[in-house]
Tab-separated table of N, CA and C in Angstrom:
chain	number	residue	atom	x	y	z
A	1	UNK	N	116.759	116.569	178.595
A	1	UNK	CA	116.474	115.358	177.868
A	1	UNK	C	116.387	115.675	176.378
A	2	UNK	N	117.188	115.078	175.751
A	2	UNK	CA	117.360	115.681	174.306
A	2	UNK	C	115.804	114.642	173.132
A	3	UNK	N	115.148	115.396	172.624
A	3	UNK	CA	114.264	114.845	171.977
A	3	UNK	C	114.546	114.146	170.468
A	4	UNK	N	113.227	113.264	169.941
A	4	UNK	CA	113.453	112.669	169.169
A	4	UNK	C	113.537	112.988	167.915
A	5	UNK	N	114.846	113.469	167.157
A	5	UNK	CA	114.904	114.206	165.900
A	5	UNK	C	113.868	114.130	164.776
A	6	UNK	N	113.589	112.432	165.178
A	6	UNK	CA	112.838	112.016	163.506
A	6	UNK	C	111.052	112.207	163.819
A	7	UNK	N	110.578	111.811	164.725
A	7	UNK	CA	109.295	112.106	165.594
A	7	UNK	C	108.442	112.890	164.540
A	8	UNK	N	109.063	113.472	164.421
A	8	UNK	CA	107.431	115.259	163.908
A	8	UNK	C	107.861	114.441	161.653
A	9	UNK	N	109.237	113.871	161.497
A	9	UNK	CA	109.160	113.700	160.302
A	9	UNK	C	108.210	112.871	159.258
A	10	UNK	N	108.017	113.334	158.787
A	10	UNK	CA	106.537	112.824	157.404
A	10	UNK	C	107.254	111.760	157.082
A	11	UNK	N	108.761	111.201	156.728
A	11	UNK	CA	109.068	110.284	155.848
A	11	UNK	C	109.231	109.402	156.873
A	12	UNK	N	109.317	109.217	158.266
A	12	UNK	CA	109.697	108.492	159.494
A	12	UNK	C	108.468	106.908	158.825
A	13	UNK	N	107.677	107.317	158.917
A	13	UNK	CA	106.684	105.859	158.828
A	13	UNK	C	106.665	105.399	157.342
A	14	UNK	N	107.038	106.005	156.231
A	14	UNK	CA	107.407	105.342	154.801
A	14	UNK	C	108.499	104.651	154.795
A	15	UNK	N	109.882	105.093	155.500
A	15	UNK	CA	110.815	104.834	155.609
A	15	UNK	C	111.054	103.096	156.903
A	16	UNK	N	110.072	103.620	157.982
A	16	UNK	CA	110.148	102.046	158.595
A	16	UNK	C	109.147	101.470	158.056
A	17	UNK	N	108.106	101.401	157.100
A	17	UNK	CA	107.807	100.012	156.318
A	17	UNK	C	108.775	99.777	155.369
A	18	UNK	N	109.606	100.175	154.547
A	18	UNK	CA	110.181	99.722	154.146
A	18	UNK	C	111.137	98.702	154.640
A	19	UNK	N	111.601	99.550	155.947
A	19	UNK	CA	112.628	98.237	156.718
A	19	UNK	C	112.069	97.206	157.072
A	20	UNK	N	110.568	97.014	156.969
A	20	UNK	CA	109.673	96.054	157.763
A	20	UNK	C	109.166	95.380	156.476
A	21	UNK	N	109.877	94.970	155.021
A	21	UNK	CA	108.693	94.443	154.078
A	21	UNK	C	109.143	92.976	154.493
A	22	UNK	N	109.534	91.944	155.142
A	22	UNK	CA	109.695	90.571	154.870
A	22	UNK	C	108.458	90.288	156.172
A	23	UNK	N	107.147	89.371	155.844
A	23	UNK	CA	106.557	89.109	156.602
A	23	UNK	C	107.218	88.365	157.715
A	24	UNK	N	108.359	87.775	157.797
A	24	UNK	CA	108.546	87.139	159.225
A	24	UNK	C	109.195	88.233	160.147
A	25	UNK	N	109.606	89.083	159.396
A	25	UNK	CA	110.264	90.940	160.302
A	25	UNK	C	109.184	91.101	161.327
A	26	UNK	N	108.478	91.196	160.276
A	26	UNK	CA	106.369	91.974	160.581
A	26	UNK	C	106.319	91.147	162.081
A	27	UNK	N	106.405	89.637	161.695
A	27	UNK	CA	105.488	89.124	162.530
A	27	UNK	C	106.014	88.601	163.459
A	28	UNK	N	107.505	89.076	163.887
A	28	UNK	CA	108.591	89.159	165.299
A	28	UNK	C	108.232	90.286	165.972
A	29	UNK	N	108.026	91.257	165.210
A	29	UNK	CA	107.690	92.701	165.762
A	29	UNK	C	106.401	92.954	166.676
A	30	UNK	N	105.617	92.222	165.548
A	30	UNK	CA	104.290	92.021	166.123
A	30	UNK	C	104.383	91.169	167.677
A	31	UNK	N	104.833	90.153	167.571
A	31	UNK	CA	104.852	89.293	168.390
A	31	UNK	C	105.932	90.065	169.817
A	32	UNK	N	106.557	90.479	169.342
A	32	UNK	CA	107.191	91.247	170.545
A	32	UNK	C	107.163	92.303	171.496
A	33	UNK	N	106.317	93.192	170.514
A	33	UNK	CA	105.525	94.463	170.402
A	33	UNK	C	104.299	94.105	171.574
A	34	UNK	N	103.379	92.465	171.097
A	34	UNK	CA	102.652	92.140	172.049
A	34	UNK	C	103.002	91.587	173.546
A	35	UNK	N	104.277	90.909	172.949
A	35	UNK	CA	104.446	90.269	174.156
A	35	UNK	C	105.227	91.141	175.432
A	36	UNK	N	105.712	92.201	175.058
A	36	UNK	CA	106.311	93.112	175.872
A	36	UNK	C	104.925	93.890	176.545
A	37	UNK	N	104.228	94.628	175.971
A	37	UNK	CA	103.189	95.146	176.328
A	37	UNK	C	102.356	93.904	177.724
A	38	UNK	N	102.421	92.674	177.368
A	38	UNK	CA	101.554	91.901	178.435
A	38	UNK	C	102.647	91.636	179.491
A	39	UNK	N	103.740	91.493	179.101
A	39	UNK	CA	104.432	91.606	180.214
A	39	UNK	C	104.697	92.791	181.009
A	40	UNK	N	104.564	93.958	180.314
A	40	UNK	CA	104.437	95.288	181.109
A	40	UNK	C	102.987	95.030	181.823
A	41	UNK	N	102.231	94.855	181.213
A	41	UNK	CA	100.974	94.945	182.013
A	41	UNK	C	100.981	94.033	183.122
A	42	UNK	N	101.192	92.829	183.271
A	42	UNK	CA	101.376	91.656	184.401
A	42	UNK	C	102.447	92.121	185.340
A	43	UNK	N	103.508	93.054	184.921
A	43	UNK	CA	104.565	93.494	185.609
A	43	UNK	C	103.920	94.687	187.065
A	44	UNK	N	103.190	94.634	186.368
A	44	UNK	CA	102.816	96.814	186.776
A	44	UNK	C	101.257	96.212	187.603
A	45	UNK	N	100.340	95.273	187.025
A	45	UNK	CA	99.498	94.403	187.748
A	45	UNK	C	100.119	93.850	189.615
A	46	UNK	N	101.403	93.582	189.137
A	46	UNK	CA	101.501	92.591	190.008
A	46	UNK	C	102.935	93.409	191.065
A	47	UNK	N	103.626	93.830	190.113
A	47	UNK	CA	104.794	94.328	191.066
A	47	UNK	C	105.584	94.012	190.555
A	48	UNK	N	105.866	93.559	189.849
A	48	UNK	CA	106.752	92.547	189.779
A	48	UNK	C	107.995	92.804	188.735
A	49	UNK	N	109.131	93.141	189.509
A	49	UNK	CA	109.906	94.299	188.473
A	49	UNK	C	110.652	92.909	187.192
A	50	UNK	N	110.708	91.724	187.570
A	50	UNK	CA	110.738	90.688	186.634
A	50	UNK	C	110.346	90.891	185.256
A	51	UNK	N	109.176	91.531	185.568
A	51	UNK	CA	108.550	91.214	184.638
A	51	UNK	C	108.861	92.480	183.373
A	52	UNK	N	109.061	93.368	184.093
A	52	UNK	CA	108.967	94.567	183.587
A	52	UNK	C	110.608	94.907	183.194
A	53	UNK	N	111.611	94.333	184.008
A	53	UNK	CA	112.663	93.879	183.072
A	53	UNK	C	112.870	93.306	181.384
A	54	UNK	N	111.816	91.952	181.845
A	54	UNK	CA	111.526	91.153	180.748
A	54	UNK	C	111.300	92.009	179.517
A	55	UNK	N	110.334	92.956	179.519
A	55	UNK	CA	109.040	93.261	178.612
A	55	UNK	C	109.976	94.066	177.191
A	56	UNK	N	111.288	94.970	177.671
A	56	UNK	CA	112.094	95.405	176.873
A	56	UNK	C	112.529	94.447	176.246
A	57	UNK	N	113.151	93.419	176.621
A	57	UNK	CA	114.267	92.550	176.387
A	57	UNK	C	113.657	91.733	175.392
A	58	UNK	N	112.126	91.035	175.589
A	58	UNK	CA	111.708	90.625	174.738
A	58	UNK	C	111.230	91.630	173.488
A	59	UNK	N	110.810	92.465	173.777
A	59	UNK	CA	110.151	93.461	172.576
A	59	UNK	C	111.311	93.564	171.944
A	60	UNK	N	112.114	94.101	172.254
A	60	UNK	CA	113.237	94.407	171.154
A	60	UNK	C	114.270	93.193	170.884
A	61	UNK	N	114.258	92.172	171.543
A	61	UNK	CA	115.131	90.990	170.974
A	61	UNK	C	114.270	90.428	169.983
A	62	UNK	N	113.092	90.326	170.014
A	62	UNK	CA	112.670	89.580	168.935
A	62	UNK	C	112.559	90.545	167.359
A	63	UNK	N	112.523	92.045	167.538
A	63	UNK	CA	112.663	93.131	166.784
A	63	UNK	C	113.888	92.789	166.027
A	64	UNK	N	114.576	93.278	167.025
A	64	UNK	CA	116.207	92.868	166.340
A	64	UNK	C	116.562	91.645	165.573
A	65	UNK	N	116.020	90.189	166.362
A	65	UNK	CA	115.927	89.076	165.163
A	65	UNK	C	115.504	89.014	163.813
A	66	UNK	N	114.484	90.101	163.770
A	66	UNK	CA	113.701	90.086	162.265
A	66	UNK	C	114.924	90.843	161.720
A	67	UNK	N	115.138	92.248	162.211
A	67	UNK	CA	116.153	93.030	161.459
A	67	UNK	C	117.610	92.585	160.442
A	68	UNK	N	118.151	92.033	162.231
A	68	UNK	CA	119.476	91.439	161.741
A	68	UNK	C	119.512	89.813	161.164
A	69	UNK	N	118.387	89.263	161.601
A	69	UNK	CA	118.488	87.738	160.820
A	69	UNK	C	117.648	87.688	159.714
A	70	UNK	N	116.747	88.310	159.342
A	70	UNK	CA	115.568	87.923	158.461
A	70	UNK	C	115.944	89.667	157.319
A	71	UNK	N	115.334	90.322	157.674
A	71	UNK	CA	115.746	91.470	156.831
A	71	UNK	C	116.989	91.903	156.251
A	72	UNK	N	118.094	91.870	157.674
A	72	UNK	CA	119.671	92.021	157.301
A	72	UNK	C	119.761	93.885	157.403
A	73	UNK	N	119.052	94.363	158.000
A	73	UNK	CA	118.909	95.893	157.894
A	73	UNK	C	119.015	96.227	159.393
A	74	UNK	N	120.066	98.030	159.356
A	74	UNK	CA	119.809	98.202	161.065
A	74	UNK	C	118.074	98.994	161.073
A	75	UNK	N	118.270	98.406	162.926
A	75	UNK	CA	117.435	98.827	162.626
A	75	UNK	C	116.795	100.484	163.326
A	76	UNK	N	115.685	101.010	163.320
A	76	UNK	CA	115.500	102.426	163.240
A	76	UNK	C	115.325	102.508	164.656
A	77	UNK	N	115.509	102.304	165.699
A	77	UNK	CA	115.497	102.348	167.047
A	77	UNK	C	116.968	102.824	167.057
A	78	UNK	N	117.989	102.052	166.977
A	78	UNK	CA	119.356	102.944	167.388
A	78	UNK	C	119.420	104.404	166.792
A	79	UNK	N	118.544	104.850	165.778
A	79	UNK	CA	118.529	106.110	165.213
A	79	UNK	C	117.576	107.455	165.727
A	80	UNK	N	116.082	106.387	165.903
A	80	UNK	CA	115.037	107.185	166.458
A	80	UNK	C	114.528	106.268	167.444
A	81	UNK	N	114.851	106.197	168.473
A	81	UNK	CA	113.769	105.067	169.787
A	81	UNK	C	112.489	105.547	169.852
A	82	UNK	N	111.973	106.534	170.582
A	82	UNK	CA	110.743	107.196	170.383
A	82	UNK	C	109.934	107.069	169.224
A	83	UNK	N	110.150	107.633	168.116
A	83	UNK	CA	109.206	107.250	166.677
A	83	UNK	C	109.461	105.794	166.272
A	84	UNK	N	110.434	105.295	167.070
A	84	UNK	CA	110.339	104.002	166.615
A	84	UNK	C	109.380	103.111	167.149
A	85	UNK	N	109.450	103.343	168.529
A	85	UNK	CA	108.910	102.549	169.475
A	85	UNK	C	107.558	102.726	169.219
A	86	UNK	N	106.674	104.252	168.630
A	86	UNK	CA	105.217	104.329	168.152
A	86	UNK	C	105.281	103.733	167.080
A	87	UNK	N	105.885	103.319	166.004
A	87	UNK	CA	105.839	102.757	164.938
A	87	UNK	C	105.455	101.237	165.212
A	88	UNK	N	106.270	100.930	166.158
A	88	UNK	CA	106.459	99.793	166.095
A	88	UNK	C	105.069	98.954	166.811
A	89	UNK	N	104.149	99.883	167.497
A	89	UNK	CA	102.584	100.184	168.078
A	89	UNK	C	101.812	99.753	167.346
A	90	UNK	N	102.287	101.145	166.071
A	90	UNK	CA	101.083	101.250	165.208
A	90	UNK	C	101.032	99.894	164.345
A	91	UNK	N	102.134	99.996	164.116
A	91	UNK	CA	102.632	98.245	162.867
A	91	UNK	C	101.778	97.355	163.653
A	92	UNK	N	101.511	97.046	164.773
A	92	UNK	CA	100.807	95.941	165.604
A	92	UNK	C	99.716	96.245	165.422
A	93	UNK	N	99.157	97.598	165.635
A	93	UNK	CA	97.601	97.761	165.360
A	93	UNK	C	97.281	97.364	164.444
A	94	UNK	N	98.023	97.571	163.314
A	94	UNK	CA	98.072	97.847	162.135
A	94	UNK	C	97.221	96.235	161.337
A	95	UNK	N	98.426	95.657	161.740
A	95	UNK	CA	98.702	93.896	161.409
A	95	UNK	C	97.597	93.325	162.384
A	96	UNK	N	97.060	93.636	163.367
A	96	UNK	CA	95.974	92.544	164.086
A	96	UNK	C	94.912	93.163	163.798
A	97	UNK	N	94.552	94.044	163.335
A	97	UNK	CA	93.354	94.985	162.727
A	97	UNK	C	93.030	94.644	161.182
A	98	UNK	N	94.132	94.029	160.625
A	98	UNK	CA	94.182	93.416	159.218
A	98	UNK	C	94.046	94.620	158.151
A	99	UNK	N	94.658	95.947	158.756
A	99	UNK	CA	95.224	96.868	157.920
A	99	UNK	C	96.457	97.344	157.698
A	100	UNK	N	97.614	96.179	157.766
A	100	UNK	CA	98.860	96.781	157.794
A	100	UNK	C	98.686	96.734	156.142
A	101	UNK	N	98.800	95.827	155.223
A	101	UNK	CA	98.567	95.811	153.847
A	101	UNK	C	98.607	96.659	153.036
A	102	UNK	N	97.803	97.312	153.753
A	102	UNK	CA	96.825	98.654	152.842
A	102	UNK	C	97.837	99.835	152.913
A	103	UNK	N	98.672	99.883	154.364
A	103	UNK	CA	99.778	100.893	154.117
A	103	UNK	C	100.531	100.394	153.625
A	104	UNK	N	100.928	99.444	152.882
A	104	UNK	CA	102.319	99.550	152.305
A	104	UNK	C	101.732	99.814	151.021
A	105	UNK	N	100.678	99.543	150.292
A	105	UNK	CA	99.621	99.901	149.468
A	105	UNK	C	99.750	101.436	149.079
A	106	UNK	N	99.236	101.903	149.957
A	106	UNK	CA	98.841	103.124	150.521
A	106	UNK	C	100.390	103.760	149.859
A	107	UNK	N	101.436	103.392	150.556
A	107	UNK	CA	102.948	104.559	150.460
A	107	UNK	C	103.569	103.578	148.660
A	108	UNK	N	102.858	102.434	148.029
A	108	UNK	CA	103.201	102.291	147.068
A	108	UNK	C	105.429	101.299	147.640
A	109	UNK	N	105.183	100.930	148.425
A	109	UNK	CA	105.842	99.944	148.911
A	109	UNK	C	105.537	98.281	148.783
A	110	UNK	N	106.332	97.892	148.189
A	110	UNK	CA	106.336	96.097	148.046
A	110	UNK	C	106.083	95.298	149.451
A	111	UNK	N	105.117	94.807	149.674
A	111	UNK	CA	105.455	94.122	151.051
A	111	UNK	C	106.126	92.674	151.550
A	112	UNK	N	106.466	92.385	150.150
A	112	UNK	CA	107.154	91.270	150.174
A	112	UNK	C	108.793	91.855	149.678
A	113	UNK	N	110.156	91.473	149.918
A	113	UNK	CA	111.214	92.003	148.853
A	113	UNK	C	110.865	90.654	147.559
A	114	UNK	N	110.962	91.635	146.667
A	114	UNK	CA	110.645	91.081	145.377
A	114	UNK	C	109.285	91.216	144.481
A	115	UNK	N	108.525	91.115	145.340
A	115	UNK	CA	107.525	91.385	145.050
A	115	UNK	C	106.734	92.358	144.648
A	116	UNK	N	105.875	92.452	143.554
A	116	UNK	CA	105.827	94.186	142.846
A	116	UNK	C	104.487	94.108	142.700
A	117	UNK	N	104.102	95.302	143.327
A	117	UNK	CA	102.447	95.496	143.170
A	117	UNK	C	101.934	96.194	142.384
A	118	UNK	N	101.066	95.967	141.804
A	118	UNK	CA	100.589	96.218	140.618
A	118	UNK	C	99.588	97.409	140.835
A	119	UNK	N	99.524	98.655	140.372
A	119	UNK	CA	98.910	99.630	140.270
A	119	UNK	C	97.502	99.503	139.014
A	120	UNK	N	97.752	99.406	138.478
A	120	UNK	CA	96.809	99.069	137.298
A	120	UNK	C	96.600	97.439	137.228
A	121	UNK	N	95.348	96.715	136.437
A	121	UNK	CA	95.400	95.229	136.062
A	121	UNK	C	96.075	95.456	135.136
A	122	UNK	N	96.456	94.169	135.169
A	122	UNK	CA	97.558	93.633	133.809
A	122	UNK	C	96.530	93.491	132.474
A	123	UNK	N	97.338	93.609	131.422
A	123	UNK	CA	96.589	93.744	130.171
A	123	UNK	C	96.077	92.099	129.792
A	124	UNK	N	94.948	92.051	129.309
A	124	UNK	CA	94.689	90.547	129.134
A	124	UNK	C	95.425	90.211	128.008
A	125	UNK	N	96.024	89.202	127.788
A	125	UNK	CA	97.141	88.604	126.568
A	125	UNK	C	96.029	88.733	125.414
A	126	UNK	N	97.065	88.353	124.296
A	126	UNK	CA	96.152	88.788	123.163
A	126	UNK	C	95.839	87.473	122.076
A	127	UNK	N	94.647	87.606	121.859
A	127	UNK	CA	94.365	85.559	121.571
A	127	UNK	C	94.677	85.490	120.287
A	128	UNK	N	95.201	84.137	120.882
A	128	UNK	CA	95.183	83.515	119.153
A	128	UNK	C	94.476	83.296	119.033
A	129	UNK	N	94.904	82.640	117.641
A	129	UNK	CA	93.803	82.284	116.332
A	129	UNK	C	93.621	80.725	116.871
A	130	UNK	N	92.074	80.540	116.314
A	130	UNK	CA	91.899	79.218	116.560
A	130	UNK	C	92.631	78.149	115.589
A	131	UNK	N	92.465	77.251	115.863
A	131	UNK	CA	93.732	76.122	115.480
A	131	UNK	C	92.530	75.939	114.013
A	132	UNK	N	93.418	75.493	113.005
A	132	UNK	CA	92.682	75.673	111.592
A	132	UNK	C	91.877	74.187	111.547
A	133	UNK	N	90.856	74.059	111.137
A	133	UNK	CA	90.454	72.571	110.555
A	133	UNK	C	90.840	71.912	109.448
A	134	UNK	N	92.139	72.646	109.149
A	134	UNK	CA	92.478	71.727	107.523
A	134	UNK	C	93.110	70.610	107.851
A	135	UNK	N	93.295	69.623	107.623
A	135	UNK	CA	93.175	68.169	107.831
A	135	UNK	C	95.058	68.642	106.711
A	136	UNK	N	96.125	67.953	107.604
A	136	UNK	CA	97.753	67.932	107.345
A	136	UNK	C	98.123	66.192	106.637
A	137	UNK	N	98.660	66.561	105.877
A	137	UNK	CA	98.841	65.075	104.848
A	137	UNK	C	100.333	64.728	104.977
């Protein structure tokens, strides 16, 4: 069984938030990520190989929707499945724990495209002068 090249790599989880900055990516992933997991669990509860069919199909179809419809990026599963598939865990922990934020923070990544986060506050503008009281003829 040939193992997962990218797995042990440091840049593996900088590299998939980046593919993951458009919140509706995030929150297909999330949503698929969960909904596969309860269908594995109800599958494996019950017997029920339905279900456990299902649980891929949804996890990664709704993955793939964010990728290829919303992001426009491939995505890191055809490259790394394994580190992907923990990524794609942790991103859920991450996001229902209300600390995904902080890593894109954290690696100095935009979590919006376009959007630029600010390391320092911005400088306060510099005031004018008050408007004169001389009376204009």
């Amino acid at each position: 069984m040939a193992t997962d090249p990218n797995s042990t790599d440091p840049n593996f989880w900088p590299e998939y938030l980046e593919q993951h900055r458009d919140p509706t990516n995030r929150a297909l992933h999330v949503a698929g990520t969960l909904s596969a997991a309860a269908l594995l669990g109800v599958g494996l509860a019950r017997r029920d190989w339905r279900a456990l069919v299902a649980a891929p199909l949804v996890g990664y179809g709704a993955a793939w929707l964010g990728h290829f419809l919303v992001e426009r990026n491939r995505p890191k599963t055809l490259d790394a499945p394994l580190a992907s598939l923990a990524a794609d865990v942790r991103m859920a922990g991450l996001a229902i724990t209300g600390q995904l934020a902080r890593e894109y923070r954290r690696y100095g990544i935009p979590d919006r495209p376009g959007l630029v986060i600010r390391r320092h506050p911005p400088r306060a503008p510099a005031l004018e002068p008050a408007p004169s009281d001389e009376k204009r003829g």
